[in-house]
Short mmCIF file of C-alpha atoms and ligand atoms in Angstrom, two decimals:
data_model
loop_
_atom_site.label_atom_id
_atom_site.label_comp_id
_atom_site.label_asym_id
_atom_site.label_seq_id
_atom_site.Cartn_x
_atom_site.Cartn_y
_atom_site.Cartn_z
CA MET R 1 0.00 0.00 0.00
CA PRO R 2 1.40 3.44 -0.82
CA ARG R 3 1.89 5.55 2.28
CA LEU R 4 3.03 8.76 0.63
CA VAL R 5 1.83 9.77 -2.83
CA LEU R 6 3.03 12.79 -4.80
CA SER R 7 0.97 13.52 -7.90
CA GLU R 8 2.10 15.91 -10.61
CA ILE R 9 3.92 18.30 -8.30
CA SER R 10 5.30 21.51 -9.76
CA LYS R 11 7.17 24.29 -7.95
CA ARG R 12 8.63 27.50 -9.36
CA TYR R 13 10.71 30.21 -7.68
CA ASP R 14 10.17 33.22 -9.97
CA ASP R 15 11.62 31.98 -13.25
CA VAL R 16 13.42 28.92 -11.77
CA VAL R 17 11.51 25.67 -12.24
CA ALA R 18 12.55 23.70 -9.15
CA LEU R 19 10.13 20.79 -9.73
CA ASP R 20 8.50 19.96 -13.02
CA ASN R 21 5.49 17.64 -12.80
CA VAL R 22 6.98 15.16 -10.35
CA SER R 23 5.00 12.05 -9.34
CA PHE R 24 6.07 9.12 -7.19
CA GLU R 25 4.89 6.90 -4.35
CA VAL R 26 6.64 5.63 -1.23
CA GLN R 27 5.23 2.29 -0.14
CA ASP R 28 4.45 1.43 3.48
CA GLY R 29 7.75 0.44 5.15
CA GLU R 30 9.85 1.42 2.16
CA LEU R 31 13.05 3.49 2.15
CA LEU R 32 13.02 5.51 -1.06
CA VAL R 33 16.10 7.57 -1.88
CA LEU R 34 15.91 10.76 -3.93
CA VAL R 35 19.35 11.24 -5.44
CA GLY R 36 20.73 13.79 -7.88
CA PRO R 37 23.23 16.61 -8.27
CA SER R 38 23.00 19.85 -6.34
CA GLY R 39 20.08 22.01 -7.47
CA CYS R 40 18.00 19.18 -8.99
CA GLY R 41 15.08 19.73 -6.60
CA LYS R 42 15.60 17.22 -3.78
CA SER R 43 15.28 19.59 -0.83
CA THR R 44 12.36 21.38 -2.44
CA THR R 45 10.54 18.04 -2.65
CA LEU R 46 11.10 17.41 1.07
CA ARG R 47 10.07 20.93 2.04
CA LEU R 48 6.84 20.62 0.07
CA ILE R 49 5.99 17.31 1.73
CA ALA R 50 6.75 18.76 5.17
CA GLY R 51 4.54 21.74 4.33
CA LEU R 52 7.36 24.26 4.78
CA GLU R 53 6.60 25.64 1.30
CA SER R 54 3.54 25.80 -0.91
CA LEU R 55 3.34 24.28 -4.35
CA GLN R 56 1.94 25.65 -7.61
CA ALA R 57 0.42 22.43 -8.88
CA GLY R 58 -0.18 18.87 -7.78
CA THR R 59 -1.26 17.01 -4.66
CA ILE R 60 0.39 15.22 -1.75
CA ALA R 61 -1.37 12.43 0.14
CA ILE R 62 -0.51 10.34 3.20
CA ASP R 63 -2.40 7.09 3.76
CA GLY R 64 -4.94 8.15 1.17
CA THR R 65 -5.68 11.54 2.73
CA ASP R 66 -4.88 14.67 0.73
CA ILE R 67 -2.59 16.82 2.92
CA THR R 68 -1.68 19.43 0.29
CA ALA R 69 -3.38 22.19 2.27
CA THR R 70 -2.80 20.75 5.77
CA ALA R 71 -0.70 22.80 8.22
CA PRO R 72 2.82 21.35 8.79
CA LYS R 73 2.18 20.41 12.42
CA HIS R 74 -0.87 18.39 11.45
CA ARG R 75 0.99 16.35 8.85
CA ASP R 76 2.09 13.06 10.37
CA ILE R 77 5.72 13.62 9.32
CA ALA R 78 9.09 13.93 11.06
CA MET R 79 12.16 15.40 9.42
CA VAL R 80 15.84 14.73 10.14
CA PHE R 81 18.18 17.48 8.98
CA GLN R 82 21.82 17.55 7.94
CA ASN R 83 22.68 20.08 10.66
CA TYR R 84 20.86 18.01 13.38
CA ALA R 85 18.77 21.05 14.53
CA LEU R 86 18.99 20.08 18.22
CA TYR R 87 18.15 22.57 20.98
CA PRO R 88 21.59 23.44 22.43
CA HIS R 89 20.38 24.38 25.91
CA MET R 90 18.41 21.16 26.43
CA THR R 91 19.74 17.73 27.43
CA VAL R 92 19.39 14.79 25.07
CA ARG R 93 16.46 13.59 27.20
CA GLN R 94 14.74 16.95 26.85
CA ASN R 95 15.52 17.16 23.15
CA LEU R 96 13.95 13.75 22.64
CA GLY R 97 10.88 14.50 24.74
CA PHE R 98 10.24 18.06 23.61
CA GLY R 99 7.90 17.32 20.71
CA LEU R 100 5.80 14.98 22.84
CA LYS R 101 5.60 17.55 25.63
CA MET R 102 4.28 20.07 23.11
CA LYS R 103 1.64 17.52 22.18
CA LYS R 104 0.65 17.40 25.89
CA MET R 105 1.60 13.77 26.34
CA SER R 106 1.86 12.65 29.99
CA SER R 107 5.33 12.71 31.54
CA ASP R 108 5.14 8.95 32.29
CA GLU R 109 4.41 8.20 28.64
CA ILE R 110 7.19 10.56 27.53
CA GLU R 111 9.70 8.88 29.88
CA LEU R 112 8.71 5.47 28.49
CA ARG R 113 9.14 6.60 24.89
CA VAL R 114 12.46 8.32 25.64
CA LYS R 115 13.74 5.07 27.19
CA GLU R 116 12.50 2.97 24.26
CA THR R 117 14.02 5.34 21.69
CA ALA R 118 17.33 5.71 23.52
CA GLU R 119 17.63 1.92 23.71
CA ALA R 120 16.90 1.48 20.02
CA LEU R 121 19.63 3.97 19.13
CA ASP R 122 22.06 2.95 21.86
CA ILE R 123 22.24 6.45 23.33
CA GLU R 124 21.02 5.69 26.89
CA SER R 125 24.35 6.82 28.37
CA LEU R 126 24.02 10.22 26.68
CA LEU R 127 20.59 11.21 28.00
CA ASP R 128 21.85 13.80 30.49
CA ARG R 129 24.34 15.46 28.16
CA LYS R 130 23.76 18.58 26.12
CA PRO R 131 24.39 18.65 22.33
CA GLY R 132 27.67 20.54 22.84
CA GLN R 133 29.01 17.47 24.67
CA LEU R 134 28.24 15.07 21.78
CA SER R 135 30.23 13.98 18.71
CA GLY R 136 28.77 14.48 15.23
CA GLY R 137 27.64 10.87 15.03
CA GLN R 138 26.00 11.03 18.48
CA LYS R 139 24.18 14.25 17.54
CA GLN R 140 22.88 12.59 14.42
CA ARG R 141 21.60 9.63 16.47
CA VAL R 142 19.76 12.03 18.76
CA ALA R 143 18.30 13.82 15.74
CA VAL R 144 17.03 10.47 14.42
CA GLY R 145 15.68 9.68 17.89
CA ARG R 146 13.76 12.92 18.02
CA ALA R 147 12.04 11.97 14.76
CA MET R 148 11.47 8.33 15.80
CA ILE R 149 9.93 9.12 19.17
CA ARG R 150 6.93 10.72 17.49
CA LYS R 151 6.18 7.51 15.54
CA PRO R 152 5.27 9.46 12.42
CA ALA R 153 3.66 7.97 9.32
CA VAL R 154 6.56 9.19 7.20
CA PHE R 155 10.19 10.11 7.94
CA LEU R 156 11.95 12.68 5.77
CA PHE R 157 15.78 12.59 5.85
CA ASP R 158 17.61 15.56 4.32
CA GLU R 159 21.26 14.57 3.65
CA PRO R 160 21.57 13.43 7.29
CA LEU R 161 25.08 12.01 6.97
CA SER R 162 26.83 14.60 4.85
CA ASN R 163 28.45 16.43 7.80
CA LEU R 164 30.16 13.28 9.06
CA ASP R 165 33.53 11.83 8.14
CA ALA R 166 33.69 8.95 5.66
CA LYS R 167 34.13 6.15 8.21
CA LEU R 168 31.31 7.32 10.46
CA ARG R 169 29.08 7.74 7.43
CA VAL R 170 29.46 4.05 6.62
CA THR R 171 28.74 3.06 10.25
CA LEU R 172 25.62 5.23 10.48
CA ARG R 173 24.47 4.08 7.05
CA ASN R 174 24.52 0.49 8.31
CA GLU R 175 22.74 1.53 11.51
CA LEU R 176 20.04 3.32 9.53
CA THR R 177 19.50 0.26 7.35
CA ARG R 178 19.08 -1.94 10.43
CA LEU R 179 16.79 0.58 12.11
CA HIS R 180 14.67 0.94 8.99
CA HIS R 181 14.13 -2.82 8.81
CA ARG R 182 13.48 -3.17 12.53
CA LEU R 183 10.92 -0.35 12.66
CA ALA R 184 9.50 -1.01 9.17
CA ALA R 185 9.55 2.79 8.90
CA THR R 186 8.47 4.60 5.76
CA ILE R 187 11.38 6.85 4.79
CA LEU R 188 12.04 9.34 2.03
CA TYR R 189 15.79 9.95 2.08
CA VAL R 190 17.56 12.71 0.16
CA THR R 191 21.24 12.58 -0.79
CA HIS R 192 23.58 13.70 -3.57
CA ASP R 193 25.77 10.65 -2.87
CA GLN R 194 25.06 7.82 -5.29
CA ILE R 195 26.85 5.23 -3.12
CA GLU R 196 24.57 6.17 -0.22
CA ALA R 197 21.59 5.82 -2.55
CA LEU R 198 22.67 2.38 -3.80
CA THR R 199 23.42 1.02 -0.32
CA LEU R 200 20.39 2.43 1.55
CA GLY R 201 17.53 2.50 -0.91
CA ASP R 202 14.87 -0.15 -1.37
CA ARG R 203 14.27 1.95 -4.49
CA ILE R 204 16.02 5.00 -5.89
CA ALA R 205 14.59 8.00 -7.76
CA VAL R 206 17.32 9.70 -9.79
CA MET R 207 16.55 13.40 -10.32
CA LYS R 208 17.90 16.06 -12.65
CA ASP R 209 16.59 19.56 -13.38
CA GLY R 210 13.41 19.09 -11.35
CA GLN R 211 12.42 15.85 -13.03
CA ILE R 212 12.72 12.19 -12.11
CA GLN R 213 14.94 10.51 -14.68
CA GLN R 214 14.42 6.97 -13.40
CA LEU R 215 12.81 5.25 -10.44
CA GLY R 216 13.74 1.66 -9.67
CA THR R 217 15.62 -0.73 -7.43
CA PRO R 218 19.36 -0.13 -7.04
CA GLN R 219 19.95 -3.09 -9.40
CA GLN R 220 17.61 -1.70 -12.08
CA VAL R 221 19.12 1.76 -11.93
CA TYR R 222 22.66 0.37 -12.06
CA ASN R 223 22.11 -2.40 -14.60
CA GLU R 224 19.50 -0.78 -16.85
CA PRO R 225 19.99 2.99 -16.69
CA ALA R 226 17.13 4.74 -18.50
CA ASN R 227 19.39 7.31 -20.12
CA THR R 228 22.98 8.55 -20.33
CA PHE R 229 22.49 10.89 -17.36
CA VAL R 230 21.58 8.00 -15.03
CA ALA R 231 24.29 5.83 -16.62
CA SER R 232 27.00 8.32 -15.78
CA PHE R 233 25.57 9.56 -12.44
CA ILE R 234 25.20 6.11 -10.83
CA GLY R 235 28.44 4.16 -10.50
CA ASN R 236 31.97 5.23 -9.68
CA PRO R 237 34.03 5.52 -11.80
CA PRO R 238 31.14 6.24 -14.16
CA MET R 239 30.05 4.14 -17.11
CA ASN R 240 32.15 4.71 -20.23
CA LEU R 241 30.02 6.29 -22.99
CA VAL R 242 31.60 6.10 -26.43
CA PRO R 243 30.56 6.04 -30.10
CA PRO R 244 29.78 2.47 -31.23
CA SER R 245 32.42 2.76 -33.97
CA ILE R 246 35.13 2.47 -31.30
CA PHE R 247 34.20 -1.19 -30.82
CA GLN R 248 33.29 -1.67 -34.51
CA LEU R 249 29.68 -2.36 -33.49
CA GLU R 250 26.94 -2.28 -36.10
CA THR R 251 24.02 -0.54 -34.45
CA ASP R 252 21.62 2.39 -34.82
CA ALA R 253 22.64 3.64 -31.39
CA SER R 254 24.47 6.96 -31.03
CA LEU R 255 26.34 5.99 -27.90
CA VAL R 256 27.33 2.71 -26.37
CA GLY R 257 27.93 2.38 -22.64
CA ILE R 258 30.13 -0.09 -20.78
CA ARG R 259 31.06 -0.09 -17.12
CA PRO R 260 34.74 -0.30 -16.09
CA GLU R 261 34.19 -3.78 -14.59
CA HIS R 262 32.70 -5.11 -17.83
CA LEU R 263 35.78 -4.56 -19.99
CA ILE R 264 38.33 -7.32 -20.30
CA ILE R 265 42.02 -6.57 -20.65
CA SER R 266 42.95 -8.85 -23.53
CA ASP R 267 46.06 -9.75 -25.43
CA GLN R 268 45.53 -9.55 -29.18
CA LYS R 269 42.07 -11.11 -29.07
CA PRO R 270 40.00 -10.49 -32.21
CA GLY R 271 37.76 -7.46 -31.68
CA SER R 272 39.98 -5.86 -29.08
CA ILE R 273 40.96 -2.21 -29.28
CA THR R 274 44.37 -0.78 -28.52
CA GLY R 275 45.18 2.40 -26.59
CA THR R 276 47.66 4.03 -24.25
CA ILE R 277 47.19 4.31 -20.49
CA SER R 278 46.97 7.95 -19.36
CA ALA R 279 46.04 7.49 -15.69
CA ARG R 280 46.01 4.84 -13.00
CA GLN R 281 43.97 5.10 -9.82
CA ASN R 282 44.41 2.60 -6.97
CA THR R 283 41.55 2.02 -4.56
CA GLY R 284 43.15 -0.74 -2.50
CA ALA R 285 40.94 -3.58 -3.69
CA ASP R 286 41.21 -2.65 -7.40
CA SER R 287 43.00 -0.33 -9.73
CA PHE R 288 41.29 1.70 -12.43
CA LEU R 289 43.21 2.28 -15.64
CA THR R 290 42.15 5.05 -18.00
CA GLY R 291 43.36 4.77 -21.57
CA GLU R 292 43.20 6.92 -24.70
CA PHE R 293 41.53 5.03 -27.53
CA LYS R 294 41.47 7.10 -30.72
CA GLU R 295 39.47 10.17 -29.65
CA CYS R 296 37.94 8.50 -26.54
CA GLU R 297 38.92 7.94 -22.94
CA ILE R 298 37.93 4.58 -21.53
CA THR R 299 38.36 3.40 -17.94
CA VAL R 300 38.73 -0.27 -17.06
CA ARG R 301 38.84 -2.02 -13.70
CA ALA R 302 41.99 -4.08 -13.21
CA SER R 303 43.29 -6.04 -10.25
CA ALA R 304 45.20 -4.12 -7.59
CA ASP R 305 48.40 -5.94 -8.50
CA SER R 306 48.16 -5.23 -12.24
CA VAL R 307 51.59 -4.36 -13.65
CA LEU R 308 50.12 -1.99 -16.25
CA ASN R 309 50.90 1.69 -15.74
CA VAL R 310 50.80 5.13 -17.35
CA GLY R 311 52.38 5.11 -20.81
CA ASP R 312 51.85 1.35 -21.37
CA THR R 313 49.85 0.00 -24.28
CA ILE R 314 46.55 -1.64 -23.28
CA GLU R 315 44.14 -3.82 -25.23
CA LEU R 316 40.49 -4.01 -24.25
CA ILE R 317 37.51 -6.01 -25.31
CA PRO R 318 33.98 -5.38 -23.99
CA ASN R 319 31.86 -8.17 -22.57
CA PRO R 320 29.06 -8.07 -25.19
CA GLU R 321 26.39 -8.98 -22.61
CA ASN R 322 27.09 -5.81 -20.67
CA LEU R 323 26.84 -3.23 -23.44
CA HIS R 324 24.21 -0.48 -23.12
CA PHE R 325 22.85 1.33 -26.16
CA PHE R 326 21.53 4.91 -26.20
CA ASN R 327 19.89 6.93 -28.98
CA GLN R 328 20.83 10.48 -30.01
CA THR R 329 18.72 12.00 -27.22
CA GLY R 330 20.51 9.81 -24.67
CA VAL R 331 17.59 7.45 -24.03
CA ARG R 332 18.32 3.77 -23.56
CA ILE R 333 17.30 1.51 -26.45
CA SER R 334 16.90 -2.10 -25.55
CA ASN R 335 17.97 -3.79 -28.76
CA VAL R 336 21.19 -3.36 -30.68
P1 LIG O 401 18.78 20.25 -4.23
O1 LIG O 401 18.20 19.99 -2.88
O2 LIG O 401 18.63 19.08 -5.16
O3 LIG O 401 20.20 20.75 -4.19
P2 LIG O 401 16.89 22.43 -4.32
O4 LIG O 401 15.58 21.76 -4.14
O5 LIG O 401 17.48 23.10 -3.13
O6 LIG O 401 17.94 21.40 -4.95
O7 LIG O 401 16.77 23.53 -5.46
C1 LIG O 401 16.14 23.30 -6.72
C2 LIG O 401 16.22 24.56 -7.56
O8 LIG O 401 15.41 25.58 -6.97
C3 LIG O 401 17.60 25.16 -7.68
O9 LIG O 401 17.75 25.71 -8.97
C4 LIG O 401 17.61 26.23 -6.63
O10 LIG O 401 18.52 27.26 -6.96
C5 LIG O 401 16.18 26.72 -6.65
N1 LIG O 401 15.74 27.22 -5.33
C6 LIG O 401 15.62 26.51 -4.20
N2 LIG O 401 15.15 27.24 -3.18
C7 LIG O 401 14.96 28.49 -3.69
C8 LIG O 401 14.48 29.76 -3.14
N3 LIG O 401 14.08 29.83 -1.86
N4 LIG O 401 14.43 30.81 -3.97
C9 LIG O 401 14.82 30.72 -5.26
N5 LIG O 401 15.26 29.58 -5.83
C10 LIG O 401 15.35 28.47 -5.07
#
């Protein structure tokens, strides 16, 4: 059952079209990630759902009820922000309980919910501290707790991990995944980080210029990108996009795409192409070699102990099963 439904949403700021006829649904218990480059309309989408801004066209519904004109505080939604937005003068306990106190919940009930929430997030030992005495990761846990404690119908997460260092981001990402499954919470999660989108999302909506380019599971978006934008935005290093003539392919397509892991480094195999390595990037587990092939750059994944280096000749052959074909407007075409 869809919990949150956006239908044909449009939003303009003067002459800037922030959202252009956007529709999608978040299912009950689903974590849907909105991902896209800066300025594509992610935060605007969240602000419209939270009721912090008004829209020019379209409707928003939660559990089948149209909330487009409902005041923010009467929408059954909790938001978690990038900058935590904790009250600095209150303890963690007070920060957690504040929203419930405003709702006139009894202090016994509040204490029970604070305990339950603190346990779920493993922050019981922090309850008497103030935000100034917490690390970034701890603050973010408290911010999640403050949303959780209200038991909202829908959680909105606005780049919640982007202020944290890389290692902590991975830890909290795993914690969020576990929490999401345990609570069966319905979450709309915004990020510009495609790795975060691929690892967290039950489904991913890839946005550009106020429009959804593709909505699907991480596998669909990665393995069957709808267009060249999605193909190059999802995946790191990005998919190689080259004219089909490079691989001597007979096709009507304008561009052919192949991911770095789907190229084989070959030695004089028929059909292989020859180039010169211009860059090598080591990631620890792998190395990525970029070569110049006629007028194109192509990146291939090699093993970490590959002896190939800048200046060497390299021969590549694509795995034909993993080729992607795009027409002149960049849209995926399924057959060769
Ligand atoms: P994202 O969150 O994906 O970075 P935003 O939703 O913040 O993107 O912005 C979408 C577009 O709307 C951008 O072009 C941005 O400059 C514009 N925009 C956002 N907020 C405002 C505002 N308050 N006034 C004018 N333009 C805005």
